[in-house]
Short mmCIF file of C-alpha atoms in Angstrom, two decimals:
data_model
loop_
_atom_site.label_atom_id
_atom_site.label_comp_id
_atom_site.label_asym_id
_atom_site.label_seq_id
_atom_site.Cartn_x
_atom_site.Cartn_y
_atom_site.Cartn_z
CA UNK Z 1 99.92 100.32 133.51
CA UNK Z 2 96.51 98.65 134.30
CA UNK Z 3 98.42 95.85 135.84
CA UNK Z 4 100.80 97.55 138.53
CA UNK Z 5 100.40 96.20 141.76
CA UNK Z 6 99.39 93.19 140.68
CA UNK Z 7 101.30 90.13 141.24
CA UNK Z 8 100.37 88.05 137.83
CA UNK Z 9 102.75 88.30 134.65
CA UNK Z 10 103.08 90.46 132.49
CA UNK Z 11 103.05 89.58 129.08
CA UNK Z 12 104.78 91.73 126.95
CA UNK Z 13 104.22 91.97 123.35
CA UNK Z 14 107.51 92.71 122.42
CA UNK Z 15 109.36 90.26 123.76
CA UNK Z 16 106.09 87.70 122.99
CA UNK Z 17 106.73 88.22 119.12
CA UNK Z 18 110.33 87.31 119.07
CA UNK Z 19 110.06 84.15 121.53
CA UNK Z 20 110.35 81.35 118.70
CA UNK Z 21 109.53 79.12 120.85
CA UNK Z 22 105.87 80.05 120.66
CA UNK Z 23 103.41 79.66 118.18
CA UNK Z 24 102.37 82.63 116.56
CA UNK Z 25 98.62 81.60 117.51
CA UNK Z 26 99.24 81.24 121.10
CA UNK Z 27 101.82 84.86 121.21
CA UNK Z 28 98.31 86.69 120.49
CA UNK Z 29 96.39 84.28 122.70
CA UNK Z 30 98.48 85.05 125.50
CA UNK Z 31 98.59 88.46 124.55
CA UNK Z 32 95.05 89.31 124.54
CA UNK Z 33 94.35 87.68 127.83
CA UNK Z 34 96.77 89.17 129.83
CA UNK Z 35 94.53 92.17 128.77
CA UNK Z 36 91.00 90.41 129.73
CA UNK Z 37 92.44 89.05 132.73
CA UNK Z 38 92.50 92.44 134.90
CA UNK Z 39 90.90 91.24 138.48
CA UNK Z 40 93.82 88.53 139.04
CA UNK Z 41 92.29 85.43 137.48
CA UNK Z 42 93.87 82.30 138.21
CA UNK Z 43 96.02 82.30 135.34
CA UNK Z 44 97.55 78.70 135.56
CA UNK Z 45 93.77 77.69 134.45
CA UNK Z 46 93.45 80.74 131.70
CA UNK Z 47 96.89 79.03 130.01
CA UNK Z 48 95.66 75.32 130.51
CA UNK Z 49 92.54 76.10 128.18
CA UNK Z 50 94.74 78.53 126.10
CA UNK Z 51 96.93 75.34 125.44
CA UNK Z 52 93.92 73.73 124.90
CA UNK Z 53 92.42 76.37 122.43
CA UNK Z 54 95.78 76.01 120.88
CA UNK Z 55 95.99 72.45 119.78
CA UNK Z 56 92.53 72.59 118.63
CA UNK Z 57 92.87 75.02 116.16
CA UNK Z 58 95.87 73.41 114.74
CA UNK Z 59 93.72 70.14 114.49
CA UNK Z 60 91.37 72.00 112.59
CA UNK Z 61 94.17 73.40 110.11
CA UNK Z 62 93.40 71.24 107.17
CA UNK Z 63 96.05 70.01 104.92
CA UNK Z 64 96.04 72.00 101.62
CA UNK Z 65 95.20 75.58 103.71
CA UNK Z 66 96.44 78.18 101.69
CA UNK Z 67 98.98 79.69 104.08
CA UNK Z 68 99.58 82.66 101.64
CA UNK Z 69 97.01 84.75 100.83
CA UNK Z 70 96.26 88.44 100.74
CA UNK Z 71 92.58 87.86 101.68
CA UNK Z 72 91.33 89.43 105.40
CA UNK Z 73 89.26 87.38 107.16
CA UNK Z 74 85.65 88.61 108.70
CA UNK Z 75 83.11 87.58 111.43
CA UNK Z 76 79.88 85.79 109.62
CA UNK Z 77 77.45 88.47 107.78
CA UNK Z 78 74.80 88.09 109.85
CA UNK Z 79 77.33 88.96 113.19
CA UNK Z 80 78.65 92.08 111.30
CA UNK Z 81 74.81 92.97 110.42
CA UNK Z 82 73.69 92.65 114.15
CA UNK Z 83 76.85 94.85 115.21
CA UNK Z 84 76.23 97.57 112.92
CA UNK Z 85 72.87 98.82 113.92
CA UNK Z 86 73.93 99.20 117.40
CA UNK Z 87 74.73 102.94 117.86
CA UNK Z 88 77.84 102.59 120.19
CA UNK Z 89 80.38 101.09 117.46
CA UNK Z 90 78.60 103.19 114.90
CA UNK Z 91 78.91 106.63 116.83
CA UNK Z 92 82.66 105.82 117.62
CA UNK Z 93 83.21 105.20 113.96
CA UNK Z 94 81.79 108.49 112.98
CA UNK Z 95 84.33 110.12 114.93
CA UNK Z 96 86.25 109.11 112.22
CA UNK Z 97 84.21 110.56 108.86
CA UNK Z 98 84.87 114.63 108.09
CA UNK Z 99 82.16 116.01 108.54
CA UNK Z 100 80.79 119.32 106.28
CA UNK Z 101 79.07 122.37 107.54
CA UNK Z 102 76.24 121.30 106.34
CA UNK Z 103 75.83 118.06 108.26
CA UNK Z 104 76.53 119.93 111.38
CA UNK Z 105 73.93 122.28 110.95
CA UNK Z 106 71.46 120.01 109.91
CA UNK Z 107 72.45 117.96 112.98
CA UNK Z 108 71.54 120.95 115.15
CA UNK A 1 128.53 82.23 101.42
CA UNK A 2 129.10 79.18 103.82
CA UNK A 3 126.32 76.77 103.78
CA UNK A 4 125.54 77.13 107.80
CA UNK A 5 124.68 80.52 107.39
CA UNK A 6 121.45 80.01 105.27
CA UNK A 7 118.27 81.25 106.37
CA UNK A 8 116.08 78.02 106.65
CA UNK A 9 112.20 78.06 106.65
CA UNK A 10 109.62 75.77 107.03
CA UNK A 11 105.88 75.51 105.32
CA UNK A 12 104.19 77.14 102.80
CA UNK A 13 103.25 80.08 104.73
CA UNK A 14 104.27 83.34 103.47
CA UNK A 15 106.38 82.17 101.00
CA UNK A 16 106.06 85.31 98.63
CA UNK A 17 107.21 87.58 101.33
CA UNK A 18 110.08 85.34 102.54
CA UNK A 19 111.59 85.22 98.78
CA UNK A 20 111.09 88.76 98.63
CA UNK A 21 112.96 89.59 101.91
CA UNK A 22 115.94 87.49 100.83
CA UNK A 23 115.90 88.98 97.63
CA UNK A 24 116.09 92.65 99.49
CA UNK A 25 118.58 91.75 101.65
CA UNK A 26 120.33 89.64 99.18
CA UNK A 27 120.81 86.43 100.90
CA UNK A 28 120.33 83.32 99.71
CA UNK A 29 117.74 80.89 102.14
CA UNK A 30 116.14 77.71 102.17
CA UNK A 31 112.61 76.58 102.64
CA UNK A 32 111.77 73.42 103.37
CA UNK A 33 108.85 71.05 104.13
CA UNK A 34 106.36 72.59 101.85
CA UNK A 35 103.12 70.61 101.97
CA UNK A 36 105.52 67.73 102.52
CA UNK A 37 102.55 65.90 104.54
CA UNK A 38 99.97 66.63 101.96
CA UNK A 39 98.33 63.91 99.82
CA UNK A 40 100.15 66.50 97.08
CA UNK A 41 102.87 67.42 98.49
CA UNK A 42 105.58 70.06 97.15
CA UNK A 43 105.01 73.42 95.30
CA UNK A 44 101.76 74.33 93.33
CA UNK A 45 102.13 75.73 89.96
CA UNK A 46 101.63 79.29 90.94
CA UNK A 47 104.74 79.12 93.19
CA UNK A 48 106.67 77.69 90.77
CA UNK A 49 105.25 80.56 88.94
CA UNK A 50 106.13 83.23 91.11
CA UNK A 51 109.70 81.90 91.34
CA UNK A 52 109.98 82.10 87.31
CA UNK A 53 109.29 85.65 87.72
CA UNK A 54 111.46 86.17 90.19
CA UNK A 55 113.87 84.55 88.10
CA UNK A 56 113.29 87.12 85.57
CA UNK A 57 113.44 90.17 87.01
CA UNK A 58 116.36 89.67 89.08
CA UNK A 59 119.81 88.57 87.52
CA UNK A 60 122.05 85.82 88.58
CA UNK A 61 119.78 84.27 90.78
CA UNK A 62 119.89 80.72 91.31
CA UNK A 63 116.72 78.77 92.13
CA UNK A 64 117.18 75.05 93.35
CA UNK A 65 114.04 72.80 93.48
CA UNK A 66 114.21 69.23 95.10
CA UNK A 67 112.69 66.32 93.28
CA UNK A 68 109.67 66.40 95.37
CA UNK A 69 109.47 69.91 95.31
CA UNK A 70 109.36 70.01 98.96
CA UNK A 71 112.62 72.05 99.09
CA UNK A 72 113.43 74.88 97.57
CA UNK A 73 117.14 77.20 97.61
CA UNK A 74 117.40 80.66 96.72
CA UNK A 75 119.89 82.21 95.97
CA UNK A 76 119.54 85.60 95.08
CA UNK A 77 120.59 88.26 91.92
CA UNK A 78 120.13 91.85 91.83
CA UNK A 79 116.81 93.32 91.16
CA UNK A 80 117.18 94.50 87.26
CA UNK A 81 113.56 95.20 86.79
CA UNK A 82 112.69 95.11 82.57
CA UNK A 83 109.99 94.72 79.85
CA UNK A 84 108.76 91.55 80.34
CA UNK A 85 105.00 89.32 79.87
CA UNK A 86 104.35 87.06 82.32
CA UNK A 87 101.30 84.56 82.18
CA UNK A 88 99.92 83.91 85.11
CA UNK A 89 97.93 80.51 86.04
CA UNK A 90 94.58 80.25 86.12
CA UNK A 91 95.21 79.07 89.94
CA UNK A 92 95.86 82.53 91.16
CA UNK A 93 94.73 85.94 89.91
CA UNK A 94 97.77 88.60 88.76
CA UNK A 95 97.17 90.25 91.86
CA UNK A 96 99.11 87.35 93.70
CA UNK A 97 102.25 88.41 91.08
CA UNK A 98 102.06 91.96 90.73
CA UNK A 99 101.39 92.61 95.01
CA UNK A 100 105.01 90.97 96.11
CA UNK A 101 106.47 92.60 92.71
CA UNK A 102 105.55 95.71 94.34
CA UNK A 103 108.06 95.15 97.00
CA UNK A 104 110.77 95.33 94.22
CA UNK A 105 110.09 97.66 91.44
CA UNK A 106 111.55 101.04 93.28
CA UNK A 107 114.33 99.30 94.02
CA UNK A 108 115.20 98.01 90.57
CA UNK A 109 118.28 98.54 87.99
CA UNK A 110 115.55 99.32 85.29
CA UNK A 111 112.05 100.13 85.34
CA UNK A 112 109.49 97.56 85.56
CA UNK A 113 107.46 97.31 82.51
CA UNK A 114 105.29 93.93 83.00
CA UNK A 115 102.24 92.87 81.48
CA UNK A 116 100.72 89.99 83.61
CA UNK A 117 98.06 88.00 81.59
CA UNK A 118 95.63 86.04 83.45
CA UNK A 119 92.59 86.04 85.87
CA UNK A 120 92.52 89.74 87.34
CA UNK A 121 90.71 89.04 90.97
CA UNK A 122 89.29 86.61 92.94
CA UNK A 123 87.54 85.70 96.40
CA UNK A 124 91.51 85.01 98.12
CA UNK A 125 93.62 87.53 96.70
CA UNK A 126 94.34 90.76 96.36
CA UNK A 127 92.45 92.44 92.93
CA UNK A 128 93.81 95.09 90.53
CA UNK A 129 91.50 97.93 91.69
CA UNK A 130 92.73 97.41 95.08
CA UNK A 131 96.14 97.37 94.29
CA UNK A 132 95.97 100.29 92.35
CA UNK A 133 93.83 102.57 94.76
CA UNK A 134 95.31 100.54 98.12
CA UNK A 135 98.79 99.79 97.56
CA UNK A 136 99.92 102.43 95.23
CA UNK A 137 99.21 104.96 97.85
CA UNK A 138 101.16 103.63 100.73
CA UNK A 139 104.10 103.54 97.89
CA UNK A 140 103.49 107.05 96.93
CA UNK A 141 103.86 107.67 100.96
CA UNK A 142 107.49 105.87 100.99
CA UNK A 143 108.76 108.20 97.99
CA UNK A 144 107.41 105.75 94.99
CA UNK A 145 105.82 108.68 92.93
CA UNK A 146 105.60 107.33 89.68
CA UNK A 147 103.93 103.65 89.96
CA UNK A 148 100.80 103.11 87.91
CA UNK A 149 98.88 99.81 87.42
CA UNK A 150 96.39 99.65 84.03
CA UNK A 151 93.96 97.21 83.47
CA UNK A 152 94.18 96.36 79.82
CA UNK A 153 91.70 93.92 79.70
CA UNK A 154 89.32 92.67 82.76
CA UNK A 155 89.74 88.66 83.08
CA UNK A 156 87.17 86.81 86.07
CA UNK A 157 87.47 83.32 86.94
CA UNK A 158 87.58 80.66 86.19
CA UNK A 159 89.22 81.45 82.92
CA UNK A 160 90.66 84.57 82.87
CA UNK A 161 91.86 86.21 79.62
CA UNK A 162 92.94 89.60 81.40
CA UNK A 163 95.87 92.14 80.94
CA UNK A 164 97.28 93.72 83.56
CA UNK A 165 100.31 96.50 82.98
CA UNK A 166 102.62 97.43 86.22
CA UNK A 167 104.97 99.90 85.06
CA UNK A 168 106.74 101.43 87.92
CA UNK A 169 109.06 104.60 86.70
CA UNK A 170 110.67 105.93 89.75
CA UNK A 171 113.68 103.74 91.15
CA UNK A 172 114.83 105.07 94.47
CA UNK A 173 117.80 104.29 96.35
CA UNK A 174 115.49 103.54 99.38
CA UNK A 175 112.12 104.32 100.46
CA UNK A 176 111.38 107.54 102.72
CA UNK A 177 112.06 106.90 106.92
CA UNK A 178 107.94 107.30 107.68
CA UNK A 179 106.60 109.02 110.51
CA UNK A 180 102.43 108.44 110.02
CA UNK A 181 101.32 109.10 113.64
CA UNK A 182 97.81 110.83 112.62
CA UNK A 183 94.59 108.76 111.30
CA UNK A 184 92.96 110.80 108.77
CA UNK A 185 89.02 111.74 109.10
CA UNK A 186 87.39 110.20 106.00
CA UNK A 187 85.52 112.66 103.64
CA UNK A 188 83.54 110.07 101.49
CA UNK A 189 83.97 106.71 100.42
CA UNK A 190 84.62 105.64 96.95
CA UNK A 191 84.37 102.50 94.90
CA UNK A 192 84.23 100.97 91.80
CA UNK A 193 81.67 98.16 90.71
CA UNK A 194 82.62 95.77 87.31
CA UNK A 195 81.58 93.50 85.43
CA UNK A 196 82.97 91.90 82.80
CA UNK A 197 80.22 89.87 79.91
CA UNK A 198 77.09 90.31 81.83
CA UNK A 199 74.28 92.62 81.85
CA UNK A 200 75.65 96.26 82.83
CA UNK A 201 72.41 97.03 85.09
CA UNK A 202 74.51 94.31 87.13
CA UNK A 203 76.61 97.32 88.43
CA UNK A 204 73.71 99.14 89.57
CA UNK A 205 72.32 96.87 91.65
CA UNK A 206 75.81 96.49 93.20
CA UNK A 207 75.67 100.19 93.98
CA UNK A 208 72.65 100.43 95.36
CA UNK A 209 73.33 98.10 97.55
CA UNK A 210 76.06 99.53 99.00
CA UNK A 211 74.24 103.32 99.03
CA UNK A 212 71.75 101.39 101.21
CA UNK A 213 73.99 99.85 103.16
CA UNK A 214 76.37 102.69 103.66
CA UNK A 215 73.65 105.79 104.05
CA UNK A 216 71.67 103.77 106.77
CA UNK A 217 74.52 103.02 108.92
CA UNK A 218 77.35 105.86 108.82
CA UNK A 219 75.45 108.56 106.75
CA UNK A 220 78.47 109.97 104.76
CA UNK A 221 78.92 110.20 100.90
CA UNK A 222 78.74 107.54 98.64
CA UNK A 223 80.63 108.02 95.15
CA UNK A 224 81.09 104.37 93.41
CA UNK A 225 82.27 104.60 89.49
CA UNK A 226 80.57 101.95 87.16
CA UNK A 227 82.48 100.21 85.19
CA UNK A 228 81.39 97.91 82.27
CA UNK A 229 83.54 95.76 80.16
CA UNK A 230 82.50 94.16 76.93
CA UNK A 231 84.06 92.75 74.15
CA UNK A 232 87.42 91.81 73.47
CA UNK A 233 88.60 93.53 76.67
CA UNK A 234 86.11 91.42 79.07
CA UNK A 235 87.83 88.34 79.40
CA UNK A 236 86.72 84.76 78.59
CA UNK A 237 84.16 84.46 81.98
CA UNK A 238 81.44 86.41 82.58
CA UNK A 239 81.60 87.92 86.38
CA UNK A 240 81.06 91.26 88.24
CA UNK A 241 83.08 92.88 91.35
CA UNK A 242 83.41 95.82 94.00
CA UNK A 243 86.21 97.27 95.45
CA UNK A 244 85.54 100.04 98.40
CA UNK A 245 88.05 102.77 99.20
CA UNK A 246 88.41 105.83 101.40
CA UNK A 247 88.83 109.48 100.52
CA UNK A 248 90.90 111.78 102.35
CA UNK A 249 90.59 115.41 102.12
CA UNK A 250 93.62 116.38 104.87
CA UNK A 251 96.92 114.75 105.49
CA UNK A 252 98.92 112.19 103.77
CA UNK A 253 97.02 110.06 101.07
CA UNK A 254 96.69 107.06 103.05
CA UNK A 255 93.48 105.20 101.82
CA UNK A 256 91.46 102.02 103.23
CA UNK A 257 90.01 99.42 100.91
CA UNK A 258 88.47 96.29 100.55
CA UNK A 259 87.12 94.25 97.70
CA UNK A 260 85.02 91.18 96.74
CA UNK A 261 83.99 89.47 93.54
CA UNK A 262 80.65 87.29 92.46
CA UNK A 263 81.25 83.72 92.41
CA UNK A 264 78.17 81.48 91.57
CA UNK A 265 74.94 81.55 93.79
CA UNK A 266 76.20 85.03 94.94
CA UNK A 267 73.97 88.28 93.73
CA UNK A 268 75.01 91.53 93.36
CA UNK A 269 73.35 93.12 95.86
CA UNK A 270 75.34 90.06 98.36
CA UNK A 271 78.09 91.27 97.26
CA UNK A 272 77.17 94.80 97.78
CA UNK A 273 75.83 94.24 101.22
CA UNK A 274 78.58 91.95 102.55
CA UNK A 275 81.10 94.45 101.06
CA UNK A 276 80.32 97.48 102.86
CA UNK A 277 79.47 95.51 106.00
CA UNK A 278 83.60 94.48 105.49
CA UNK A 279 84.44 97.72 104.70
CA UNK A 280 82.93 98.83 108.40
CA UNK A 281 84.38 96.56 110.07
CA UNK A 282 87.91 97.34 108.27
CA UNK A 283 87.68 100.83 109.46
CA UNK A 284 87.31 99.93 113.34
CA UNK A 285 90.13 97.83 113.22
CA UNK A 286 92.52 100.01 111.18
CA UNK A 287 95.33 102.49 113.05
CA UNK A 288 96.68 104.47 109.65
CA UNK A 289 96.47 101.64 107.15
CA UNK A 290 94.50 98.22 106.76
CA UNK A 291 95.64 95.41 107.67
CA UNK A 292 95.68 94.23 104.40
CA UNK A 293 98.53 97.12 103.43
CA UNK A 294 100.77 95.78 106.72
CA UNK A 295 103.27 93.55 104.33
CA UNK A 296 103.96 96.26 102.27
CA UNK A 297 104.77 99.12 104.71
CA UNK A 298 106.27 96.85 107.65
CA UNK A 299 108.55 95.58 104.73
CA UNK A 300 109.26 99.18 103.83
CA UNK A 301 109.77 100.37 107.29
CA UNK A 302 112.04 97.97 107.49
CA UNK A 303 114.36 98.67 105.07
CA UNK A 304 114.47 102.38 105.12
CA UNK A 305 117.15 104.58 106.16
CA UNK A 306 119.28 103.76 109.77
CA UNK A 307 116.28 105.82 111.31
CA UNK A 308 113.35 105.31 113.33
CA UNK A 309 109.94 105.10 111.07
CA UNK A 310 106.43 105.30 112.99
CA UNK A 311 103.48 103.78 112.09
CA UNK A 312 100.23 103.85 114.30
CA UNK A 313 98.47 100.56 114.36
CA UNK A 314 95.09 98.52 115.98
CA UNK A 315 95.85 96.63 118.51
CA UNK A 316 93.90 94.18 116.70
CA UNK A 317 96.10 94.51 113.63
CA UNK A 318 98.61 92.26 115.58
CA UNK A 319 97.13 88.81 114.83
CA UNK A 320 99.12 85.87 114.31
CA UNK A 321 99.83 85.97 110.66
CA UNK A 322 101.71 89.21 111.60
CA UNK A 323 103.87 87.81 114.09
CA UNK A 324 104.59 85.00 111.68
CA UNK A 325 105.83 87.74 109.09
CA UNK A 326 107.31 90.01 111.73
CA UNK A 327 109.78 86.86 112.68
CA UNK A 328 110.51 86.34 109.34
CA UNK A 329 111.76 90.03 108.88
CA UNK A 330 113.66 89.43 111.96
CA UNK A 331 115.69 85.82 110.36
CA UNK A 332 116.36 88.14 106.97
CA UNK A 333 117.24 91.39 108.45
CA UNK A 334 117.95 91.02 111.78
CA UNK A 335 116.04 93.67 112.81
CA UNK A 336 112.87 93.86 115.43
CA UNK A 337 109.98 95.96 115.44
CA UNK A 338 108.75 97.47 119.19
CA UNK A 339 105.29 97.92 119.34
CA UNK A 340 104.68 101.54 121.99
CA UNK A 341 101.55 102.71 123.47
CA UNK A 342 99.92 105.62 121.49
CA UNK A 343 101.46 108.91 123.09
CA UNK A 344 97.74 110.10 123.22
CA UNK A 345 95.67 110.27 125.19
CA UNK A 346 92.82 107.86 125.22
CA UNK A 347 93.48 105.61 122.10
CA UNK A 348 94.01 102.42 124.26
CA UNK A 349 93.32 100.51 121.27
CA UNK A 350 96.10 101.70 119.13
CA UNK A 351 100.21 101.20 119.10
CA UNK A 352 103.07 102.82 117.26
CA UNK A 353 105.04 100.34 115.75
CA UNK A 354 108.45 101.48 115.42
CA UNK A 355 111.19 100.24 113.67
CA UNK A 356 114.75 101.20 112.84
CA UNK A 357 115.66 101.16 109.10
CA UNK A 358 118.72 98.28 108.38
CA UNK A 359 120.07 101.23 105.77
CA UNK A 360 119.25 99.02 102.63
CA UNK A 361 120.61 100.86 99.51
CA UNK A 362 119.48 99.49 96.21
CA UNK A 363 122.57 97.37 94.67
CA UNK A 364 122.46 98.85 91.42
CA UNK A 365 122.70 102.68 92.69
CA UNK A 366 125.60 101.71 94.59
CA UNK A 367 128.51 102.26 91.67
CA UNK A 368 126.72 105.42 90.13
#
């Protein structure tokens, strides 16, 4: 909807997932710029270093990765410390906590 | 069935899921090239592992292994479910057995009744007290009502020497078409902190880190159980743990968790700190599950009723593991999943996965 008008393709994430064709890597790369790229970047150059990102992180892929775990992965401690004791991400995430009578009159 | 019409996968990714999915859908596939470029290449022991107890709760399933153990057929049996004991290796912790088992039990001829013996959680996979308070819940959600997981004995790594009993007493024909559209506003959070042949004040510290953590940042209620072992139940290794969960008042019982365990050089109050830091950043990313719960109810979704199930998701919740499993669904059942903008109003970060049940019924309900 952001996008109408515009003449660059768009990526959709339907069709993205089921294109074998395309590493799973490079479906959410592609993905998630289409989204960043909203004032018409020249997108030839946004795939070229996609690509690019691409085969690097397969290089990186060592041999005996463990392509089956449960485990989530995180951003480094001390980026998730710095993030959380900024009061925009923390005041959107209290949207999401109940909140009893008590707190709200005590916030008043 | 003809041998051009096996399902053929490569790698060692996902290959729990992928055996579970052709044990669902009852067709037989083929993966190949596992590790076959690896200085040791072939299965490990806990996949060989994991096929043995595949092997024993379904019947009339054929497992083929090449020499190098690169290639694997499966063909699959019915799910019969059973008493069994399984030990696990000291590779993996039960959690790696008992979380893909949970795709099957409901389904089963019998009930599951299986003690799994071994290591009960580690830094890589999922743990026992987030499979019970995690996974259960999004079961309970699909029409699983009687499922229960009991620690018998705590085991850490390296050595293990716990118990673990999943006995799963409801067996449904299929799980319940879902519609989960609404994220539920968290009361309090909840937790548990072990520890297993160390010095119980160990637990303390854990929770006080996490009060500190928790109270300074998001200011709601912190309610974490203690829980020492010692003795005969604690396991061969000393170790400690934490596993953080969400509470609920309204709406379904959908919970959020996250876990960690001490490994050397790591104190409690690390683990603490690191853990509700996670547990944060879990919550911003999370439509109406975790990411880590995804498998479980995608799987579900999937083979539902001939309906359409709903499931709000993150937009970052996509990530390229999921596509990776979504395909996979897509080889076994031939079914996609579309992926809708929310229908309100300014949630630009979330989606409703939708999917359309393939009408699985479980094999051995069929004659009854």
């Amino acid at each position: 909807s952001k996008l109408t008008g515009s003449v660059q393709r768009k990526w959709d994430i339907n069709k993205l997932i089921y294109l074998n064709n395309i590493d799973p890597a490079d479906v959410i790369a592609r993905w998630k710029s289409e989204e960043a790229e909203l004032d018409n970047e020249d997108s030839s150059e946004a795939d070229i270093e996609q690509e690019e990102a691409f085969f690097q992180k397969k290089d990186v892929q060592g041999s005996s990765e463990d392509l089956d775990t449960s485990q989530l992965e995180f951003a480094p401690l001390d980026e998730l410390k710095s993030k959380w004791v900024k009061p925009d991400p923390l005041d959107t995430l209290k949207k999401r906590f109940f909140k009893s009578p008590k707190q709200k009159i005590s916030e008043k | 069935m003809a041998k051009g019409q096996i399902i053929t996968f490569q790698d060692h990714e996902n290959f729990r899921l992928r055996l579970i999915l052709s044990t669902l859908a009852g067709k037989p596939i083929k993966i190949e090239k596992i590790r076959s470029h690896e200085l040791n290449p072939g299965l490990k022991d806990y996949e060989v592992s994991f096929l043995r107890l595949l092997e024993k709760v379904t019947n009339g399933s054929v497992i083929e292994i090449s020499y190098t153990g690169t290639t694997v057929i499966y063909r699959p049996g019915i799910i019969i479910g059973g008493v069994l004991t399984h030990d696990c290796p000291v590779s993996k912790p039960v959690g790696y057995f008992i979380e893909y088992m949970l795709f099957l039990a409901p389904f089963s001829k019998e009930k599951f009744s299986i003690v799994f013996k071994g290591i009960t959680s580690s830094k890589e996979d999922v743990g026992v007290d987030l499979l019970k308070w995690g996974f259960l819940p999004v079961m309970e959600n699909f029409g699983v009502r009687e499922c229960s997981i009991h620690t018998l004995k705590r085991g850490s790594p390296p050595l293990g020497g716990g118990e673990v009993h999943l006995l799963c007493n409801s067996l449904i024909a299929q799980p319940i078409t879902i519609h989960a559209l609404e994220i539920n506003k968290i009361s309090s959070i909840r937790g548990i902190a072990y520890c297993t042949r160390v010095s119980p004040s160990i637990v303390n510290r854990i929770v006080s880190s996490v009060r500190d953590v928790l109270r300074n940042t998001i200011g709601c209620e912190v309610n974490i159980t203690t829980d020492v072992w010692r003795g005969e139940t604690s396991g061969k290794s000393p170790g400690f743990g934490l596993t953080l969960f969400s509470e609920s008042k309204k709406g379904k019982n959908w919970r959020y968790c996250i876990e960690d365990i001490g490994l050397a050089r790591e104190t409690p109050e690390d683990i603490g700190e690191a853990t509700s830091y996670k547990f944060l950043e879990l919550l911003e990313n999370s439509g109406v599950i975790g990411r880590n719960q995804l498998p479980l109810a995608l799987t579900y979704m999937t083979i539902g009723k001939e309906d359409i199930g709903r499931l709000k998701v993150h937009k970052s919740q996509i990530d390229a593991k999921l596509v990776t499993m979504l395909r996979d669904i897509k080889s076994v059942f031939n079914t996609q999943f579309l992926f809708k903008p929310s229908p309100e109003e300014a949630e630009e970060d979330y989606l409703v996965a939708t999917v359309k049940g393939v009408g699985f019924t479980n094999t051995s309900k069929k004659v009854a």
